[in-house]
Amino acid sequence: MTELLEGTVAKAQYGAEDIQVLEGLEAVRLRPGMYIGSTDERGLHHLVYEIVDNAVDEAMAGYCDKVTITIQADGSMKIEDNGRGVPVEKHAVTGVSTVETVFTKLHAGGKFGSGSYQVSGGLHGVGASVVNFLSEWLWVEVKRDGSRYRQEFQRGRPAAPLAQVGKSSVRGTIVGFMPDDQIFSTCTFEFDTLAQRFKEMAYLNPGLEIDLKSDLENKRVKYKFEGGIKEMVGELNHGRETLHDVITITKSSGTTQVALAMQYTTNVREEAPAFVNCIATIEGGTHVTGFRAALTRALNDYARKQKLVKDDQNNFQGEDVREGLTSVLSVKMIDPQFEGQTKGKLGNAEIKPVVESIVAEQLTIYLEDHPTDAKRIVERASLAQKAREAARKARELVIRKNALDGNGLPGKLADCSEKDPEKSEIFIVEGESAGGSAKMGRDRSFQAILPLKGKILNVEKVLYPQGRQKVEMNGGNGNGDGSKLAYQAEKTRLEKLLSHEEIRVLITAIGAGFGEDFDEKKLRYHRVIIMTDADVDGSHIRTLLLNFFFHNMPALIRKGYLYIAQPPLYRIGQGRNVRYVYTEGQMEAEMKKMEGKRGVSLQRYKGLGEMNPDQLWETTLDPSQRTLLQVNMRDVADMLDHDDREDRDDDEDWEDAVQLVAAEFDRLMGAEVAPRKSFIMEYAKSVRNLDV
Ligand code: 28F
């Protein structure tokens, strides 16, 4: 057994060679973020998912049909399943019980297991030991072979070996743990966060009952969906007009299981969550690529074969066959590789042909067996295709008219001298006065400044095609195939969007076009940095800019090129000592330290314009001192999730949500002091429930 670190986290700086010799418990406690992503609310909840995943694995293996999760009165967590129970006998490799092995050896499943499970969920298989190492205490009880066994741990260290403590006529595993408050910034489990995740898990594991309760709040929910993802699609399409019954495909190929449920609606948006081993793949990946390729191919082949399209009609493109489609794709496989900015993208190349051939084959069979549904789906895709072709014409016209394809740079852009985009950055600054400070404070060799007028970006309404929210099937009412409407709608939308000078300036300065025509090779900067005031207007503008980029330049975000600057809130001075602080909490702590000292000055920066150029450089612009928050799709999608819903029409609601999200953003920005690489935001729906 390795020497175990004492209960506290070492504060000293460790060099690379020191880290190499650390293993297991020490490594996890020193770098918890590497194992569970973060030590905030998200990381905390990962602990629960890790343990629940083990129970779900047991269910997927066919030995368990119920998992019970309890937030206990003392704030600790208890998770119970009715599976076989973790084996108790001495483990051949470790020499201790399998129970102790599972809870004290990193990657116990992969390293020590031999063919334990075919597929496994969990955050890259880190498992129960990580939870144990990051818990103040943890106990495990196993009911198996007529006996009840128990073992307890303190901060990952066994208090005693596994022992038989009684008899039991049933089987299963129970784990109780208290997250370590030396590790986590919060140890409060959120019922609704857990409920949302477990509902998803119940959909993805048909027949599995997940029972979540809180003794703290006296809350309880139970989820069990015999219909699995078919029911999930039904729920997603609740209240939407649909074209046919939900289509389901489930088939295995070797050790990979593919499940797909899909249903077309008359809405224009696509909603297509995808999962691998019950983990949401928000950035897509090879399984999604395979599904999309199959869908396009199957529908084109069927439409041609059945002569449902004219000979001179173009093939459907992917977006034509996905318009209005609600689908859930769930793949279960061995050893998934997650890639991308948020590790939300499946990388295994071998999965694409597997999913593609299963979906193409099964979908073709469905279409041939259901000609009425098939005809409606093909018509639906034809309408989308005509609308797309019409919108493209409108777009070309508007872009030509607005001279966005020209080369002239906007006059208000203070460009940098560097021409290599990789070395260049642009600050999008709110207001002329802040722009002035930024222009003077920057390093003009590689930093460009683009000042935008405040309050100009109130353009949410033109971010989507407004005239085409729904598709009229059966020829519509006098609109023909709807392409005239689509043309007009797109033309109006773009004209409105581009009637905002600030938007035109933004697009031109960044240089890569927008929407479908966005070309990242033309980007003039690889860091696009939003820099707004730390007030309500500032956060509103930031939200609108994020919204703009999300809808018009998503590739900029996917590449990791979009950032948010973090200007300080206060300047605390005492004689020649100056400190900048970024949150209210930091300010209060600093001022307490200064108590009793003479000549202490406190300045609150209401806007960037109040900072002189040197201060702005030191605090916000200088790459060696500043903190930038990198924006990722997951966070923005979460933030904007609200607007995928039908209630977008309700202006007040939307405005409200924007404000709430802005406030929540500020709250979270203030919550953490250390530099962060990404920002975390709950979506607007849940923001309503928070004290902001
Ligand atoms: C509350 C959390 O962790 N449930 C679990 C099992 C069942 C087996 C198992 C778990 C064997 C080789 C490790 C039983 N019988 N709930 C849970 N139920 N782990 S965790 O085996 C552990 C692996 O390496 C189990 C036969 N095979 C497996």
CSV table of C-alpha atoms in Angstrom, one decimal, residues 182-496:
chain,number,residue,atom,x,y,z
A,182,GLN,CA,-11.4,21.3,2.3
A,183,ILE,CA,-11.8,20.5,-1.4
A,184,PHE,CA,-15.1,21.9,-2.5
A,185,SER,CA,-16.1,25.5,-2.6
A,186,THR,CA,-19.6,24.4,-1.9
A,187,CYS,CA,-20.9,21.1,-0.4
A,188,THR,CA,-24.6,21.7,-1.0
A,189,PHE,CA,-26.3,19.3,-3.3
A,190,GLU,CA,-28.9,20.9,-5.5
A,191,PHE,CA,-32.0,18.7,-5.8
A,192,ASP,CA,-33.1,20.1,-9.1
A,193,THR,CA,-29.6,19.7,-10.7
A,194,LEU,CA,-29.6,16.0,-9.6
A,195,ALA,CA,-33.2,15.5,-10.7
A,196,GLN,CA,-32.6,16.8,-14.2
A,197,ARG,CA,-29.6,14.5,-14.7
A,198,PHE,CA,-31.3,11.4,-13.2
A,199,LYS,CA,-34.3,12.0,-15.4
A,200,GLU,CA,-32.0,11.9,-18.4
A,201,MET,CA,-30.4,8.8,-17.1
A,202,ALA,CA,-33.7,7.1,-16.7
A,203,TYR,CA,-34.7,7.9,-20.3
A,204,LEU,CA,-31.4,6.5,-21.4
A,205,ASN,CA,-31.8,3.3,-19.5
A,206,PRO,CA,-35.3,2.0,-20.2
A,207,GLY,CA,-36.8,0.1,-17.3
A,208,LEU,CA,-34.4,1.5,-14.7
A,209,GLU,CA,-36.1,3.1,-11.8
A,210,ILE,CA,-34.3,6.1,-10.2
A,211,ASP,CA,-35.7,7.4,-7.0
A,212,LEU,CA,-34.3,10.7,-5.7
A,213,LYS,CA,-35.2,12.1,-2.4
A,214,SER,CA,-34.0,14.8,0.0
A,215,ASP,CA,-34.4,14.5,3.7
A,216,LEU,CA,-33.2,18.1,3.9
A,217,GLU,CA,-36.0,19.6,1.8
A,218,ASN,CA,-38.6,16.9,2.0
A,219,LYS,CA,-38.6,16.5,-1.8
A,220,ARG,CA,-38.9,13.3,-3.8
A,221,VAL,CA,-39.0,12.3,-7.5
A,222,LYS,CA,-39.1,8.9,-9.2
A,223,TYR,CA,-38.2,8.3,-12.8
A,224,LYS,CA,-38.8,5.2,-14.8
A,225,PHE,CA,-39.4,5.1,-18.5
A,226,GLU,CA,-40.1,1.8,-20.1
A,227,GLY,CA,-40.1,3.5,-23.5
A,228,GLY,CA,-36.6,5.0,-23.0
A,229,ILE,CA,-35.5,7.6,-25.5
A,230,LYS,CA,-38.8,7.2,-27.5
A,231,GLU,CA,-40.5,8.7,-24.5
A,232,MET,CA,-37.8,11.4,-24.3
A,233,VAL,CA,-38.6,12.5,-27.9
A,234,GLY,CA,-42.3,12.5,-26.9
A,235,GLU,CA,-41.5,14.8,-24.1
A,236,LEU,CA,-39.3,17.1,-26.2
A,237,ASN,CA,-42.1,17.4,-28.8
A,238,HIS,CA,-44.8,18.0,-26.2
A,239,GLY,CA,-47.0,20.8,-27.5
A,240,ARG,CA,-45.4,20.7,-31.0
A,241,GLU,CA,-47.2,19.7,-34.1
A,242,THR,CA,-45.7,16.4,-35.3
A,243,LEU,CA,-45.8,14.7,-38.7
A,244,HIS,CA,-45.8,11.0,-37.6
A,245,ASP,CA,-45.3,8.7,-34.6
A,246,VAL,CA,-41.9,8.5,-33.1
A,247,ILE,CA,-39.5,6.3,-35.1
A,248,THR,CA,-37.2,4.1,-33.1
A,249,ILE,CA,-34.1,2.1,-34.1
A,250,THR,CA,-32.1,-0.1,-31.7
A,251,LYS,CA,-29.4,-2.3,-32.9
A,252,SER,CA,-26.0,-3.6,-31.9
A,253,SER,CA,-22.9,-4.2,-33.9
A,254,GLY,CA,-20.3,-6.1,-32.0
A,255,THR,CA,-20.0,-4.5,-28.6
A,256,THR,CA,-21.5,-1.2,-29.7
A,257,GLN,CA,-25.2,-0.5,-29.1
A,258,VAL,CA,-27.0,2.2,-31.1
A,259,ALA,CA,-30.4,3.6,-30.2
A,260,LEU,CA,-32.2,6.3,-32.0
A,261,ALA,CA,-35.6,7.9,-31.6
A,262,MET,CA,-36.8,10.6,-34.0
A,263,GLN,CA,-39.9,12.6,-35.0
A,264,TYR,CA,-40.4,15.5,-37.4
A,265,THR,CA,-42.3,18.6,-36.4
A,266,THR,CA,-43.6,21.6,-38.2
A,267,ASN,CA,-41.1,23.8,-36.3
A,268,VAL,CA,-38.0,24.9,-38.2
A,269,ARG,CA,-35.6,24.2,-35.5
A,270,GLU,CA,-33.7,20.9,-34.9
A,271,GLU,CA,-33.4,19.5,-31.5
A,272,ALA,CA,-31.0,16.5,-31.4
A,273,PRO,CA,-29.4,15.6,-28.1
A,274,ALA,CA,-26.9,12.8,-28.4
A,275,PHE,CA,-25.3,10.6,-25.7
A,276,VAL,CA,-22.4,8.2,-25.4
A,277,ASN,CA,-22.6,5.9,-22.4
A,278,CYS,CA,-25.3,8.2,-20.9
A,279,ILE,CA,-22.9,11.2,-21.2
A,280,ALA,CA,-24.3,14.2,-23.2
A,281,THR,CA,-22.1,14.9,-26.2
A,282,ILE,CA,-22.9,18.5,-26.6
A,283,GLU,CA,-20.2,19.0,-29.3
A,284,GLY,CA,-21.4,16.0,-31.3
A,285,GLY,CA,-18.7,13.7,-32.7
A,286,THR,CA,-18.4,10.7,-34.9
A,287,HIS,CA,-21.7,9.1,-33.8
A,288,VAL,CA,-23.6,12.3,-34.7
A,289,THR,CA,-21.7,12.5,-38.0
A,290,GLY,CA,-22.7,8.9,-38.8
A,291,PHE,CA,-26.3,9.5,-37.9
A,292,ARG,CA,-26.5,12.7,-40.1
A,293,ALA,CA,-24.9,11.0,-43.1
A,294,ALA,CA,-27.3,8.1,-42.8
A,295,LEU,CA,-30.3,10.4,-42.6
A,296,THR,CA,-29.4,12.5,-45.6
A,297,ARG,CA,-28.5,9.4,-47.6
A,298,ALA,CA,-31.6,7.4,-46.7
A,299,LEU,CA,-34.0,10.2,-47.4
A,300,ASN,CA,-32.4,11.2,-50.7
A,301,ASP,CA,-32.3,7.6,-51.9
A,302,TYR,CA,-35.9,6.9,-50.9
A,303,ALA,CA,-37.2,10.2,-52.4
A,304,ARG,CA,-35.5,9.4,-55.8
A,305,LYS,CA,-36.5,5.8,-55.8
A,306,GLN,CA,-40.1,6.6,-55.1
A,307,LYS,CA,-40.0,9.6,-57.5
A,308,LEU,CA,-41.2,11.9,-54.8
A,309,VAL,CA,-38.8,14.6,-56.1
A,310,LYS,CA,-38.4,15.9,-59.6
A,311,ASP,CA,-35.5,14.7,-61.6
A,312,ASP,CA,-34.0,18.2,-61.8
A,313,GLN,CA,-34.4,18.9,-58.1
A,314,ASN,CA,-31.1,19.0,-56.2
A,315,ASN,CA,-30.3,16.4,-53.6
A,316,PHE,CA,-31.4,17.3,-50.0
A,317,GLN,CA,-28.6,18.7,-47.9
A,318,GLY,CA,-28.1,17.7,-44.3
A,319,GLU,CA,-29.8,20.8,-43.0
A,320,ASP,CA,-32.9,20.1,-45.2
A,321,VAL,CA,-33.5,16.7,-43.7
A,322,ARG,CA,-32.8,18.0,-40.1
A,323,GLU,CA,-35.1,21.0,-40.2
A,324,GLY,CA,-37.9,20.4,-37.7
A,325,LEU,CA,-36.4,17.1,-36.6
A,326,THR,CA,-36.4,16.1,-32.9
A,327,SER,CA,-34.1,13.2,-32.3
A,328,VAL,CA,-32.3,11.4,-29.4
A,329,LEU,CA,-29.2,9.3,-30.3
A,330,SER,CA,-27.8,7.1,-27.6
A,331,VAL,CA,-24.7,5.0,-28.2
A,332,LYS,CA,-23.2,2.6,-25.7
A,333,MET,CA,-19.7,1.5,-26.4
A,334,ILE,CA,-16.4,0.4,-24.9
A,335,ASP,CA,-13.6,3.0,-24.3
A,336,PRO,CA,-15.2,6.2,-25.7
A,337,GLN,CA,-12.7,9.0,-26.4
A,338,PHE,CA,-14.0,12.4,-25.5
A,339,GLU,CA,-12.5,15.4,-27.2
A,340,GLY,CA,-13.0,19.1,-27.8
A,341,GLN,CA,-13.1,22.2,-25.7
A,342,THR,CA,-15.5,20.7,-23.1
A,343,LYS,CA,-14.7,17.0,-23.7
A,344,GLY,CA,-18.2,16.8,-25.1
A,345,LYS,CA,-17.3,15.4,-28.5
A,346,LEU,CA,-16.9,11.7,-29.4
A,347,GLY,CA,-13.6,11.1,-31.2
A,348,ASN,CA,-13.7,7.3,-32.0
A,349,ALA,CA,-13.5,7.2,-35.8
A,350,GLU,CA,-14.7,3.6,-35.9
A,351,ILE,CA,-18.1,4.6,-34.6
A,352,LYS,CA,-19.2,6.7,-37.6
A,353,PRO,CA,-19.6,3.8,-40.1
A,354,VAL,CA,-21.3,1.7,-37.3
A,355,VAL,CA,-24.0,4.3,-36.6
A,356,GLU,CA,-24.3,5.2,-40.3
A,357,SER,CA,-24.9,1.7,-41.5
A,358,ILE,CA,-27.4,0.8,-38.8
A,359,VAL,CA,-29.4,4.0,-39.2
A,360,ALA,CA,-29.4,4.0,-43.0
A,361,GLU,CA,-30.5,0.4,-43.1
A,362,GLN,CA,-33.2,0.6,-40.4
A,363,LEU,CA,-34.5,4.0,-41.6
A,364,THR,CA,-34.8,2.8,-45.1
A,365,ILE,CA,-36.8,-0.2,-43.9
A,366,TYR,CA,-39.1,2.1,-41.9
A,367,LEU,CA,-39.7,4.4,-44.8
A,368,GLU,CA,-40.6,1.5,-47.1
A,369,ASP,CA,-42.9,0.1,-44.5
A,370,HIS,CA,-44.6,3.5,-43.8
A,371,PRO,CA,-45.2,5.2,-47.1
A,372,THR,CA,-47.6,7.8,-45.7
A,373,ASP,CA,-45.1,9.0,-43.1
A,374,ALA,CA,-42.3,8.8,-45.6
A,375,LYS,CA,-44.1,11.0,-48.0
A,376,ARG,CA,-44.7,13.7,-45.4
A,377,ILE,CA,-41.1,13.6,-44.3
A,378,VAL,CA,-39.9,13.9,-47.9
A,379,GLU,CA,-42.3,16.8,-48.5
A,380,ARG,CA,-41.1,18.4,-45.3
A,381,ALA,CA,-37.5,18.2,-46.5
A,382,SER,CA,-38.4,19.6,-49.9
A,383,LEU,CA,-40.0,22.6,-48.2
A,384,ALA,CA,-36.9,23.2,-46.2
A,385,GLN,CA,-34.7,22.8,-49.3
A,386,LYS,CA,-36.7,25.4,-51.2
A,387,ALA,CA,-36.7,27.8,-48.3
A,388,ARG,CA,-32.9,27.3,-47.9
A,389,GLU,CA,-32.3,28.0,-51.6
A,390,ALA,CA,-34.5,31.1,-51.5
A,391,ALA,CA,-32.8,32.4,-48.3
A,392,ARG,CA,-29.4,31.9,-49.8
A,393,LYS,CA,-30.4,34.2,-52.7
A,394,ALA,CA,-31.7,36.8,-50.3
A,395,ARG,CA,-28.4,36.6,-48.3
A,396,GLU,CA,-26.3,37.0,-51.4
A,397,LEU,CA,-28.3,40.1,-52.4
A,398,VAL,CA,-28.1,41.7,-48.9
A,399,ILE,CA,-24.4,41.0,-48.5
A,400,ARG,CA,-23.6,42.5,-51.9
A,401,LYS,CA,-25.8,45.5,-51.1
A,402,ASN,CA,-24.0,46.1,-47.8
A,403,ALA,CA,-20.6,45.7,-49.3
A,404,LEU,CA,-19.6,43.2,-46.6
A,405,ASP,CA,-17.5,41.4,-49.1
A,406,GLY,CA,-15.3,44.4,-49.7
A,407,ASN,CA,-12.0,44.9,-48.0
A,408,GLY,CA,-12.4,48.3,-46.3
A,409,LEU,CA,-11.9,48.3,-42.5
A,410,PRO,CA,-14.2,50.3,-40.4
A,411,GLY,CA,-12.9,53.8,-39.5
A,412,LYS,CA,-13.6,53.3,-35.8
A,413,LEU,CA,-11.4,50.2,-35.6
A,414,ALA,CA,-8.0,51.0,-34.0
A,415,ASP,CA,-6.2,48.1,-35.6
A,416,CYS,CA,-2.9,46.5,-34.5
A,417,SER,CA,0.2,46.4,-36.7
A,418,GLU,CA,0.6,42.6,-36.4
A,419,LYS,CA,-0.9,40.9,-39.4
A,420,ASP,CA,-0.6,37.3,-38.2
A,421,PRO,CA,-4.1,36.4,-36.8
A,422,GLU,CA,-2.6,34.0,-34.4
A,423,LYS,CA,-0.7,36.7,-32.6
A,424,SER,CA,-3.5,39.3,-32.9
A,425,GLU,CA,-6.3,40.2,-30.6
A,426,ILE,CA,-9.3,42.5,-30.8
A,427,PHE,CA,-11.0,44.0,-27.8
A,428,ILE,CA,-14.7,44.8,-28.3
A,429,VAL,CA,-15.2,47.7,-26.0
A,430,GLU,CA,-18.5,49.3,-24.9
A,431,GLY,CA,-18.6,53.0,-25.2
A,432,GLU,CA,-16.4,55.7,-26.7
A,433,SER,CA,-14.7,56.8,-23.4
A,434,ALA,CA,-13.7,53.2,-22.5
A,435,GLY,CA,-12.6,52.9,-26.1
A,436,GLY,CA,-10.4,55.9,-25.6
A,437,SER,CA,-8.7,54.5,-22.5
A,438,ALA,CA,-8.2,51.2,-24.2
A,439,LYS,CA,-6.7,52.7,-27.3
A,440,MET,CA,-4.2,54.5,-25.1
A,441,GLY,CA,-3.5,51.7,-22.8
A,442,ARG,CA,-3.1,48.9,-25.3
A,443,ASP,CA,0.0,47.5,-26.9
A,444,ARG,CA,-0.8,48.5,-30.5
A,445,SER,CA,1.6,46.0,-31.9
A,446,PHE,CA,-0.8,43.2,-31.4
A,447,GLN,CA,-4.0,44.6,-29.8
A,448,ALA,CA,-6.8,46.2,-31.8
A,449,ILE,CA,-9.6,48.1,-30.2
A,450,LEU,CA,-13.1,48.3,-31.5
A,451,PRO,CA,-15.4,50.7,-29.6
A,452,LEU,CA,-19.1,50.0,-29.9
A,453,LYS,CA,-21.8,52.5,-28.9
A,454,GLY,CA,-23.6,51.4,-25.8
A,455,LYS,CA,-27.2,50.1,-26.1
A,456,ILE,CA,-26.9,49.5,-29.8
A,457,LEU,CA,-27.0,45.8,-29.9
A,458,ASN,CA,-30.6,45.3,-29.0
A,459,VAL,CA,-31.1,42.9,-31.9
A,460,GLU,CA,-32.2,39.6,-30.4
A,461,LYS,CA,-35.2,39.7,-32.7
A,462,VAL,CA,-33.2,39.6,-35.8
A,463,LEU,CA,-31.0,36.7,-34.8
A,464,TYR,CA,-33.4,34.1,-36.1
A,465,PRO,CA,-35.5,33.8,-39.2
A,466,GLN,CA,-38.7,35.4,-37.9
A,467,GLY,CA,-41.1,34.8,-40.7
A,468,ARG,CA,-40.7,31.1,-40.7
A,469,GLN,CA,-41.2,29.6,-37.3
A,470,LYS,CA,-43.4,26.8,-38.5
A,471,VAL,CA,-43.8,25.0,-41.8
A,472,GLU,CA,-47.2,24.8,-43.5
A,473,MET,CA,-47.6,21.3,-44.7
A,474,ASN,CA,-50.1,20.5,-47.5
A,475,GLY,CA,-49.1,23.4,-49.7
A,476,GLY,CA,-49.9,26.0,-47.0
A,477,ASN,CA,-52.5,28.6,-47.4
A,478,GLY,CA,-51.7,30.4,-50.6
A,479,ASN,CA,-48.0,30.7,-49.9
A,480,GLY,CA,-47.1,28.0,-52.5
A,481,ASP,CA,-44.1,26.1,-51.2
A,482,GLY,CA,-43.2,28.8,-48.7
A,483,SER,CA,-40.0,29.8,-50.5
A,484,LYS,CA,-41.2,33.3,-51.2
A,485,LEU,CA,-41.9,33.7,-47.5
A,486,ALA,CA,-38.5,32.3,-46.7
A,487,TYR,CA,-36.8,34.7,-49.1
A,488,GLN,CA,-38.6,37.7,-47.8
A,489,ALA,CA,-38.1,36.6,-44.2
A,490,GLU,CA,-34.3,36.1,-44.6
A,491,LYS,CA,-34.0,39.3,-46.5
A,492,THR,CA,-35.8,41.3,-43.9
A,493,ARG,CA,-33.9,39.7,-41.1
A,494,LEU,CA,-30.5,40.3,-42.6
A,495,GLU,CA,-31.4,43.9,-43.6
A,496,LYS,CA,-32.5,44.5,-40.1
